[in-house]
Amino acid sequence: MRVLYLGDVVGTPGRLAIEAGLPPLRAKYKADLAVVNAENAANGTGLTPEQYNKLRDAGADGITLGDHCFKKQQIAATLNRPGEKLIRPANLPAAAAGRGAMALTPNEGNGPTVTVIVVMGRLFMPLPAGDPFETVEAILAETPDDHAVILEVHAEATSEKVALGWRFNGRVAAVLGTHTHVPTADHRILPAGVPGSHQGVAGTAYISDLGMSGPIDSVLGRRVDRVLKHMTTAMPSPFDVADGPAVVSGVMLTLDPRSGRATAIEPVRHTVVDGKLKPAW
């Protein structure tokens, strides 16, 4: 069973790259499921219902959000609507719109149901959030044993992401970091038997950050000149989304359909030009 999981969509360039590139990506990697973080899709901050629908139409089985989840307030109705495949961080206050986990069924029943959970880190993050460790424990306690579980950690601090990876090592199929927009090179299957992690069970894929799906020639998706003006003068400058070609970044997970654990994690990085996939760099 193969799951394509793509990082933070940034602005119109990233959104259009996903809309054009996701169908050929699914075909290229033979993906049974595709999940996309789209919290920066609306001009760099938030997601609108219309954009959500377009990403779903392009082939995203599920869409996740992070700390910008409520920047477009109209998305709250979509988050609250039963049956929608859209989630925000699970460790936000209970009164927040939406939910933090969703169950996805693979194409043609090829593999187990996949439960996707999103939690937000607490270090250097702007929204008030509860303990991500306790939150995941509570959700896992209510998740059917025959589900494969993918945990997305939307966090600034690498240490927090790594710690969550070890905490749930052997208990979930994958722990995938988002938010920093820079793909990391630490993808691997975590080993069993490490002190402090679940003992005796292997099969949890890990990466500290998937990277973004957005304009390549930018500062994390924003115009270089705008960011440099602020950083070199301390004067206010609007961090507009950059133009130009976009990278699509994430990972391909291979899961054992019997155990629900990961057997492989592979980086996915492409540009999408005229609907065709090309190497990212």
PDB file of N, CA and C in Angstrom, residues 77-164:
ATOM      1  N   ALA A  77     -16.794  26.330   8.474  1.00  0.00           N
ATOM      2  CA  ALA A  77     -17.987  25.549   8.119  1.00  0.00           C
ATOM      3  C   ALA A  77     -17.606  24.235   7.460  1.00  0.00           C
ATOM      4  N   THR A  78     -16.571  24.265   6.619  1.00  0.00           N
ATOM      5  CA  THR A  78     -16.107  23.030   5.973  1.00  0.00           C
ATOM      6  C   THR A  78     -15.497  22.092   7.004  1.00  0.00           C
ATOM      7  N   LEU A  79     -14.719  22.635   7.924  1.00  0.00           N
ATOM      8  CA  LEU A  79     -14.117  21.816   8.976  1.00  0.00           C
ATOM      9  C   LEU A  79     -15.180  21.126   9.821  1.00  0.00           C
ATOM     10  N   ASN A  80     -16.303  21.792  10.039  1.00  0.00           N
ATOM     11  CA  ASN A  80     -17.362  21.248  10.891  1.00  0.00           C
ATOM     12  C   ASN A  80     -18.294  20.292  10.163  1.00  0.00           C
ATOM     13  N   ARG A  81     -18.240  20.269   8.819  1.00  0.00           N
ATOM     14  CA  ARG A  81     -19.204  19.484   8.053  1.00  0.00           C
ATOM     15  C   ARG A  81     -18.831  18.001   8.086  1.00  0.00           C
ATOM     16  N   PRO A  82     -19.763  17.141   8.522  1.00  0.00           N
ATOM     17  CA  PRO A  82     -19.462  15.702   8.554  1.00  0.00           C
ATOM     18  C   PRO A  82     -19.086  15.164   7.174  1.00  0.00           C
ATOM     19  N   GLY A  83     -18.117  14.295   7.155  1.00  0.00           N
ATOM     20  CA  GLY A  83     -17.723  13.653   5.913  1.00  0.00           C
ATOM     21  C   GLY A  83     -16.624  14.345   5.144  1.00  0.00           C
ATOM     22  N   GLU A  84     -16.344  15.614   5.458  1.00  0.00           N
ATOM     23  CA  GLU A  84     -15.265  16.304   4.748  1.00  0.00           C
ATOM     24  C   GLU A  84     -13.911  15.748   5.201  1.00  0.00           C
ATOM     25  N   LYS A  85     -12.984  15.643   4.267  1.00  0.00           N
ATOM     26  CA  LYS A  85     -11.655  15.096   4.555  1.00  0.00           C
ATOM     27  C   LYS A  85     -10.677  16.252   4.766  1.00  0.00           C
ATOM     28  N   LEU A  86     -10.919  17.001   5.835  1.00  0.00           N
ATOM     29  CA  LEU A  86     -10.135  18.187   6.169  1.00  0.00           C
ATOM     30  C   LEU A  86      -9.999  18.249   7.678  1.00  0.00           C
ATOM     31  N   ILE A  87      -8.761  18.345   8.175  1.00  0.00           N
ATOM     32  CA  ILE A  87      -8.537  18.389   9.616  1.00  0.00           C
ATOM     33  C   ILE A  87      -7.561  19.497   9.989  1.00  0.00           C
ATOM     34  N   ARG A  88      -7.693  19.952  11.242  1.00  0.00           N
ATOM     35  CA  ARG A  88      -6.772  20.948  11.817  1.00  0.00           C
ATOM     36  C   ARG A  88      -6.058  20.276  12.997  1.00  0.00           C
ATOM     37  N   PRO A  89      -5.073  20.953  13.618  1.00  0.00           N
ATOM     38  CA  PRO A  89      -4.354  20.319  14.728  1.00  0.00           C
ATOM     39  C   PRO A  89      -5.290  19.825  15.825  1.00  0.00           C
ATOM     40  N   ALA A  90      -5.070  18.598  16.259  1.00  0.00           N
ATOM     41  CA  ALA A  90      -5.950  17.968  17.237  1.00  0.00           C
ATOM     42  C   ALA A  90      -5.794  18.541  18.633  1.00  0.00           C
ATOM     43  N   ASN A  91      -4.652  19.170  18.915  1.00  0.00           N
ATOM     44  CA  ASN A  91      -4.417  19.673  20.269  1.00  0.00           C
ATOM     45  C   ASN A  91      -4.773  21.138  20.441  1.00  0.00           C
ATOM     46  N   LEU A  92      -5.639  21.673  19.562  1.00  0.00           N
ATOM     47  CA  LEU A  92      -6.211  22.999  19.788  1.00  0.00           C
ATOM     48  C   LEU A  92      -7.319  22.884  20.833  1.00  0.00           C
ATOM     49  N   PRO A  93      -7.778  24.017  21.391  1.00  0.00           N
ATOM     50  CA  PRO A  93      -8.851  23.957  22.390  1.00  0.00           C
ATOM     51  C   PRO A  93     -10.085  23.217  21.869  1.00  0.00           C
ATOM     52  N   ALA A  94     -10.806  22.582  22.764  1.00  0.00           N
ATOM     53  CA  ALA A  94     -11.969  21.767  22.388  1.00  0.00           C
ATOM     54  C   ALA A  94     -13.038  22.578  21.674  1.00  0.00           C
ATOM     55  N   ALA A  95     -13.112  23.886  21.945  1.00  0.00           N
ATOM     56  CA  ALA A  95     -14.134  24.726  21.321  1.00  0.00           C
ATOM     57  C   ALA A  95     -13.795  25.117  19.893  1.00  0.00           C
ATOM     58  N   ALA A  96     -12.596  24.804  19.418  1.00  0.00           N
ATOM     59  CA  ALA A  96     -12.204  25.170  18.053  1.00  0.00           C
ATOM     60  C   ALA A  96     -13.020  24.383  17.037  1.00  0.00           C
ATOM     61  N   ALA A  97     -13.265  25.002  15.888  1.00  0.00           N
ATOM     62  CA  ALA A  97     -13.991  24.319  14.811  1.00  0.00           C
ATOM     63  C   ALA A  97     -13.189  23.127  14.309  1.00  0.00           C
ATOM     64  N   GLY A  98     -13.906  22.112  13.850  1.00  0.00           N
ATOM     65  CA  GLY A  98     -13.262  20.991  13.193  1.00  0.00           C
ATOM     66  C   GLY A  98     -12.764  19.912  14.126  1.00  0.00           C
ATOM     67  N   ARG A  99     -11.947  19.030  13.559  1.00  0.00           N
ATOM     68  CA  ARG A  99     -11.403  17.897  14.294  1.00  0.00           C
ATOM     69  C   ARG A  99      -9.963  17.675  13.865  1.00  0.00           C
ATOM     70  N   GLY A 100      -9.244  16.842  14.618  1.00  0.00           N
ATOM     71  CA  GLY A 100      -7.826  16.674  14.384  1.00  0.00           C
ATOM     72  C   GLY A 100      -7.416  15.341  13.829  1.00  0.00           C
ATOM     73  N   ALA A 101      -8.377  14.506  13.444  1.00  0.00           N
ATOM     74  CA  ALA A 101      -8.057  13.199  12.871  1.00  0.00           C
ATOM     75  C   ALA A 101      -9.119  12.830  11.845  1.00  0.00           C
ATOM     76  N   MET A 102      -8.728  12.045  10.845  1.00  0.00           N
ATOM     77  CA  MET A 102      -9.674  11.583   9.826  1.00  0.00           C
ATOM     78  C   MET A 102      -9.258  10.207   9.355  1.00  0.00           C
ATOM     79  N   ALA A 103     -10.254   9.424   8.926  1.00  0.00           N
ATOM     80  CA  ALA A 103     -10.012   8.092   8.396  1.00  0.00           C
ATOM     81  C   ALA A 103     -10.147   8.129   6.882  1.00  0.00           C
ATOM     82  N   LEU A 104      -9.156   7.585   6.180  1.00  0.00           N
ATOM     83  CA  LEU A 104      -9.137   7.562   4.721  1.00  0.00           C
ATOM     84  C   LEU A 104      -9.117   6.112   4.238  1.00  0.00           C
ATOM     85  N   THR A 105      -9.935   5.832   3.249  1.00  0.00           N
ATOM     86  CA  THR A 105     -10.017   4.487   2.679  1.00  0.00           C
ATOM     87  C   THR A 105      -9.262   4.456   1.361  1.00  0.00           C
ATOM     88  N   PRO A 106      -8.300   3.560   1.204  1.00  0.00           N
ATOM     89  CA  PRO A 106      -7.504   3.531  -0.035  1.00  0.00           C
ATOM     90  C   PRO A 106      -8.321   3.102  -1.240  1.00  0.00           C
ATOM     91  N   ASN A 107      -7.832   3.455  -2.411  1.00  0.00           N
ATOM     92  CA  ASN A 107      -8.484   3.090  -3.660  1.00  0.00           C
ATOM     93  C   ASN A 107      -8.657   1.585  -3.767  1.00  0.00           C
ATOM     94  N   GLU A 108      -9.848   1.168  -4.145  1.00  0.00           N
ATOM     95  CA  GLU A 108     -10.145  -0.234  -4.430  1.00  0.00           C
ATOM     96  C   GLU A 108      -9.807  -1.152  -3.260  1.00  0.00           C
ATOM     97  N   GLY A 109      -9.856  -0.602  -2.038  1.00  0.00           N
ATOM     98  CA  GLY A 109      -9.618  -1.431  -0.865  1.00  0.00           C
ATOM     99  C   GLY A 109      -8.225  -1.993  -0.762  1.00  0.00           C
ATOM    100  N   ASN A 110      -7.255  -1.340  -1.414  1.00  0.00           N
ATOM    101  CA  ASN A 110      -5.880  -1.851  -1.435  1.00  0.00           C
ATOM    102  C   ASN A 110      -5.150  -1.457  -0.156  1.00  0.00           C
ATOM    103  N   GLY A 111      -5.428  -2.164   0.920  1.00  0.00           N
ATOM    104  CA  GLY A 111      -4.756  -1.883   2.175  1.00  0.00           C
ATOM    105  C   GLY A 111      -5.729  -1.455   3.251  1.00  0.00           C
ATOM    106  N   PRO A 112      -5.213  -1.263   4.466  1.00  0.00           N
ATOM    107  CA  PRO A 112      -6.074  -0.902   5.587  1.00  0.00           C
ATOM    108  C   PRO A 112      -6.549   0.539   5.512  1.00  0.00           C
ATOM    109  N   THR A 113      -7.593   0.854   6.269  1.00  0.00           N
ATOM    110  CA  THR A 113      -7.980   2.242   6.463  1.00  0.00           C
ATOM    111  C   THR A 113      -6.832   2.981   7.143  1.00  0.00           C
ATOM    112  N   VAL A 114      -6.586   4.205   6.722  1.00  0.00           N
ATOM    113  CA  VAL A 114      -5.505   5.013   7.294  1.00  0.00           C
ATOM    114  C   VAL A 114      -6.112   6.154   8.100  1.00  0.00           C
ATOM    115  N   THR A 115      -5.773   6.223   9.363  1.00  0.00           N
ATOM    116  CA  THR A 115      -6.152   7.360  10.194  1.00  0.00           C
ATOM    117  C   THR A 115      -5.019   8.368  10.180  1.00  0.00           C
ATOM    118  N   VAL A 116      -5.316   9.597   9.781  1.00  0.00           N
ATOM    119  CA  VAL A 116      -4.334  10.686   9.770  1.00  0.00           C
ATOM    120  C   VAL A 116      -4.630  11.597  10.951  1.00  0.00           C
ATOM    121  N   ILE A 117      -3.609  11.873  11.740  1.00  0.00           N
ATOM    122  CA  ILE A 117      -3.702  12.766  12.895  1.00  0.00           C
ATOM    123  C   ILE A 117      -2.757  13.932  12.674  1.00  0.00           C
ATOM    124  N   VAL A 118      -3.180  15.148  13.026  1.00  0.00           N
ATOM    125  CA  VAL A 118      -2.291  16.309  13.003  1.00  0.00           C
ATOM    126  C   VAL A 118      -2.232  16.899  14.404  1.00  0.00           C
ATOM    127  N   VAL A 119      -1.023  17.144  14.886  1.00  0.00           N
ATOM    128  CA  VAL A 119      -0.842  17.910  16.118  1.00  0.00           C
ATOM    129  C   VAL A 119       0.121  19.054  15.851  1.00  0.00           C
ATOM    130  N   MET A 120      -0.007  20.105  16.634  1.00  0.00           N
ATOM    131  CA  MET A 120       0.868  21.265  16.502  1.00  0.00           C
ATOM    132  C   MET A 120       1.867  21.281  17.650  1.00  0.00           C
ATOM    133  N   GLY A 121       3.091  21.677  17.341  1.00  0.00           N
ATOM    134  CA  GLY A 121       4.083  21.813  18.384  1.00  0.00           C
ATOM    135  C   GLY A 121       3.779  22.983  19.304  1.00  0.00           C
ATOM    136  N   ARG A 122       4.445  22.977  20.455  1.00  0.00           N
ATOM    137  CA  ARG A 122       4.243  24.068  21.427  1.00  0.00           C
ATOM    138  C   ARG A 122       5.436  25.012  21.522  1.00  0.00           C
ATOM    139  N   LEU A 123       6.565  24.632  20.921  1.00  0.00           N
ATOM    140  CA  LEU A 123       7.759  25.481  20.994  1.00  0.00           C
ATOM    141  C   LEU A 123       7.759  26.464  19.830  1.00  0.00           C
ATOM    142  N   PHE A 124       7.766  27.758  20.133  1.00  0.00           N
ATOM    143  CA  PHE A 124       7.864  28.842  19.138  1.00  0.00           C
ATOM    144  C   PHE A 124       6.657  28.910  18.202  1.00  0.00           C
ATOM    145  N   MET A 125       5.524  28.379  18.612  1.00  0.00           N
ATOM    146  CA  MET A 125       4.328  28.392  17.775  1.00  0.00           C
ATOM    147  C   MET A 125       3.322  29.416  18.316  1.00  0.00           C
ATOM    148  N   PRO A 126       2.551  30.085  17.420  1.00  0.00           N
ATOM    149  CA  PRO A 126       1.711  31.205  17.841  1.00  0.00           C
ATOM    150  C   PRO A 126       0.383  30.823  18.476  1.00  0.00           C
ATOM    151  N   LEU A 127      -0.216  29.714  18.089  1.00  0.00           N
ATOM    152  CA  LEU A 127      -1.536  29.364  18.615  1.00  0.00           C
ATOM    153  C   LEU A 127      -1.413  28.627  19.944  1.00  0.00           C
ATOM    154  N   PRO A 128      -2.356  28.847  20.882  1.00  0.00           N
ATOM    155  CA  PRO A 128      -2.349  28.068  22.119  1.00  0.00           C
ATOM    156  C   PRO A 128      -2.723  26.623  21.824  1.00  0.00           C
ATOM    157  N   ALA A 129      -1.902  25.707  22.299  1.00  0.00           N
ATOM    158  CA  ALA A 129      -2.138  24.295  21.996  1.00  0.00           C
ATOM    159  C   ALA A 129      -1.843  23.449  23.223  1.00  0.00           C
ATOM    160  N   GLY A 130      -2.561  22.344  23.345  1.00  0.00           N
ATOM    161  CA  GLY A 130      -2.332  21.419  24.444  1.00  0.00           C
ATOM    162  C   GLY A 130      -1.141  20.511  24.181  1.00  0.00           C
ATOM    163  N   ASP A 131      -0.933  19.592  25.094  1.00  0.00           N
ATOM    164  CA  ASP A 131       0.189  18.657  25.017  1.00  0.00           C
ATOM    165  C   ASP A 131       0.004  17.729  23.814  1.00  0.00           C
ATOM    166  N   PRO A 132       0.890  17.783  22.812  1.00  0.00           N
ATOM    167  CA  PRO A 132       0.713  16.914  21.640  1.00  0.00           C
ATOM    168  C   PRO A 132       0.883  15.442  21.978  1.00  0.00           C
ATOM    169  N   PHE A 133       1.722  15.122  22.960  1.00  0.00           N
ATOM    170  CA  PHE A 133       1.931  13.728  23.346  1.00  0.00           C
ATOM    171  C   PHE A 133       0.644  13.135  23.922  1.00  0.00           C
ATOM    172  N   GLU A 134       0.040  13.843  24.869  1.00  0.00           N
ATOM    173  CA  GLU A 134      -1.202  13.361  25.470  1.00  0.00           C
ATOM    174  C   GLU A 134      -2.329  13.305  24.449  1.00  0.00           C
ATOM    175  N   THR A 135      -2.373  14.285  23.557  1.00  0.00           N
ATOM    176  CA  THR A 135      -3.422  14.318  22.537  1.00  0.00           C
ATOM    177  C   THR A 135      -3.362  13.091  21.648  1.00  0.00           C
ATOM    178  N   VAL A 136      -2.169  12.748  21.182  1.00  0.00           N
ATOM    179  CA  VAL A 136      -2.035  11.577  20.312  1.00  0.00           C
ATOM    180  C   VAL A 136      -2.368  10.303  21.075  1.00  0.00           C
ATOM    181  N   GLU A 137      -1.932  10.206  22.316  1.00  0.00           N
ATOM    182  CA  GLU A 137      -2.266   9.031  23.119  1.00  0.00           C
ATOM    183  C   GLU A 137      -3.778   8.836  23.195  1.00  0.00           C
ATOM    184  N   ALA A 138      -4.513   9.922  23.409  1.00  0.00           N
ATOM    185  CA  ALA A 138      -5.967   9.830  23.529  1.00  0.00           C
ATOM    186  C   ALA A 138      -6.609   9.387  22.223  1.00  0.00           C
ATOM    187  N   ILE A 139      -6.120   9.912  21.090  1.00  0.00           N
ATOM    188  CA  ILE A 139      -6.690   9.528  19.798  1.00  0.00           C
ATOM    189  C   ILE A 139      -6.363   8.072  19.474  1.00  0.00           C
ATOM    190  N   LEU A 140      -5.141   7.647  19.761  1.00  0.00           N
ATOM    191  CA  LEU A 140      -4.769   6.257  19.490  1.00  0.00           C
ATOM    192  C   LEU A 140      -5.618   5.285  20.299  1.00  0.00           C
ATOM    193  N   ALA A 141      -5.976   5.683  21.517  1.00  0.00           N
ATOM    194  CA  ALA A 141      -6.795   4.811  22.364  1.00  0.00           C
ATOM    195  C   ALA A 141      -8.169   4.563  21.760  1.00  0.00           C
ATOM    196  N   GLU A 142      -8.631   5.500  20.900  1.00  0.00           N
ATOM    197  CA  GLU A 142      -9.950   5.370  20.286  1.00  0.00           C
ATOM    198  C   GLU A 142      -9.890   4.907  18.826  1.00  0.00           C
ATOM    199  N   THR A 143      -8.689   4.690  18.307  1.00  0.00           N
ATOM    200  CA  THR A 143      -8.521   4.293  16.906  1.00  0.00           C
ATOM    201  C   THR A 143      -8.561   2.779  16.788  1.00  0.00           C
ATOM    202  N   PRO A 144      -9.351   2.242  15.854  1.00  0.00           N
ATOM    203  CA  PRO A 144      -9.398   0.776  15.694  1.00  0.00           C
ATOM    204  C   PRO A 144      -8.011   0.179  15.461  1.00  0.00           C
ATOM    205  N   ASP A 145      -7.797  -0.993  16.015  1.00  0.00           N
ATOM    206  CA  ASP A 145      -6.486  -1.633  15.929  1.00  0.00           C
ATOM    207  C   ASP A 145      -6.080  -1.962  14.494  1.00  0.00           C
ATOM    208  N   ASP A 146      -7.067  -2.132  13.604  1.00  0.00           N
ATOM    209  CA  ASP A 146      -6.730  -2.505  12.237  1.00  0.00           C
ATOM    210  C   ASP A 146      -6.477  -1.302  11.329  1.00  0.00           C
ATOM    211  N   HIS A 147      -6.448  -0.089  11.882  1.00  0.00           N
ATOM    212  CA  HIS A 147      -6.118   1.094  11.102  1.00  0.00           C
ATOM    213  C   HIS A 147      -4.609   1.317  11.105  1.00  0.00           C
ATOM    214  N   ALA A 148      -4.063   1.721   9.963  1.00  0.00           N
ATOM    215  CA  ALA A 148      -2.710   2.281   9.933  1.00  0.00           C
ATOM    216  C   ALA A 148      -2.825   3.752  10.333  1.00  0.00           C
ATOM    217  N   VAL A 149      -1.850   4.265  11.062  1.00  0.00           N
ATOM    218  CA  VAL A 149      -1.919   5.636  11.574  1.00  0.00           C
ATOM    219  C   VAL A 149      -0.729   6.438  11.067  1.00  0.00           C
ATOM    220  N   ILE A 150      -1.010   7.595  10.492  1.00  0.00           N
ATOM    221  CA  ILE A 150       0.034   8.549  10.106  1.00  0.00           C
ATOM    222  C   ILE A 150      -0.131   9.790  10.970  1.00  0.00           C
ATOM    223  N   LEU A 151       0.928  10.173  11.649  1.00  0.00           N
ATOM    224  CA  LEU A 151       0.933  11.346  12.520  1.00  0.00           C
ATOM    225  C   LEU A 151       1.711  12.469  11.856  1.00  0.00           C
ATOM    226  N   GLU A 152       1.042  13.576  11.575  1.00  0.00           N
ATOM    227  CA  GLU A 152       1.710  14.774  11.071  1.00  0.00           C
ATOM    228  C   GLU A 152       1.971  15.718  12.235  1.00  0.00           C
ATOM    229  N   VAL A 153       3.211  16.157  12.370  1.00  0.00           N
ATOM    230  CA  VAL A 153       3.596  17.067  13.441  1.00  0.00           C
ATOM    231  C   VAL A 153       3.919  18.419  12.822  1.00  0.00           C
ATOM    232  N   HIS A 154       3.038  19.385  13.047  1.00  0.00           N
ATOM    233  CA  HIS A 154       3.193  20.718  12.474  1.00  0.00           C
ATOM    234  C   HIS A 154       3.892  21.575  13.529  1.00  0.00           C
ATOM    235  N   ALA A 155       5.209  21.708  13.403  1.00  0.00           N
ATOM    236  CA  ALA A 155       5.990  22.304  14.484  1.00  0.00           C
ATOM    237  C   ALA A 155       7.210  23.028  13.956  1.00  0.00           C
ATOM    238  N   GLU A 156       7.668  23.986  14.740  1.00  0.00           N
ATOM    239  CA  GLU A 156       8.859  24.767  14.410  1.00  0.00           C
ATOM    240  C   GLU A 156      10.128  24.057  14.861  1.00  0.00           C
ATOM    241  N   ALA A 157      10.107  23.503  16.062  1.00  0.00           N
ATOM    242  CA  ALA A 157      11.318  22.935  16.654  1.00  0.00           C
ATOM    243  C   ALA A 157      11.553  21.512  16.185  1.00  0.00           C
ATOM    244  N   THR A 158      12.712  21.272  15.593  1.00  0.00           N
ATOM    245  CA  THR A 158      13.060  19.927  15.151  1.00  0.00           C
ATOM    246  C   THR A 158      13.095  18.959  16.321  1.00  0.00           C
ATOM    247  N   SER A 159      13.568  19.423  17.472  1.00  0.00           N
ATOM    248  CA  SER A 159      13.660  18.546  18.643  1.00  0.00           C
ATOM    249  C   SER A 159      12.300  17.997  19.036  1.00  0.00           C
ATOM    250  N   GLU A 160      11.266  18.826  18.930  1.00  0.00           N
ATOM    251  CA  GLU A 160       9.921  18.394  19.297  1.00  0.00           C
ATOM    252  C   GLU A 160       9.412  17.338  18.314  1.00  0.00           C
ATOM    253  N   LYS A 161       9.718  17.530  17.038  1.00  0.00           N
ATOM    254  CA  LYS A 161       9.309  16.548  16.038  1.00  0.00           C
ATOM    255  C   LYS A 161      10.017  15.215  16.266  1.00  0.00           C
ATOM    256  N   VAL A 162      11.326  15.278  16.501  1.00  0.00           N
ATOM    257  CA  VAL A 162      12.090  14.047  16.729  1.00  0.00           C
ATOM    258  C   VAL A 162      11.577  13.321  17.966  1.00  0.00           C
ATOM    259  N   ALA A 163      11.290  14.077  19.028  1.00  0.00           N
ATOM    260  CA  ALA A 163      10.804  13.455  20.261  1.00  0.00           C
ATOM    261  C   ALA A 163       9.469  12.757  20.050  1.00  0.00           C
ATOM    262  N   LEU A 164       8.575  13.383  19.285  1.00  0.00           N
ATOM    263  CA  LEU A 164       7.297  12.742  18.980  1.00  0.00           C
ATOM    264  C   LEU A 164       7.505  11.489  18.122  1.00  0.00           C
TER     265      LEU A 164
END
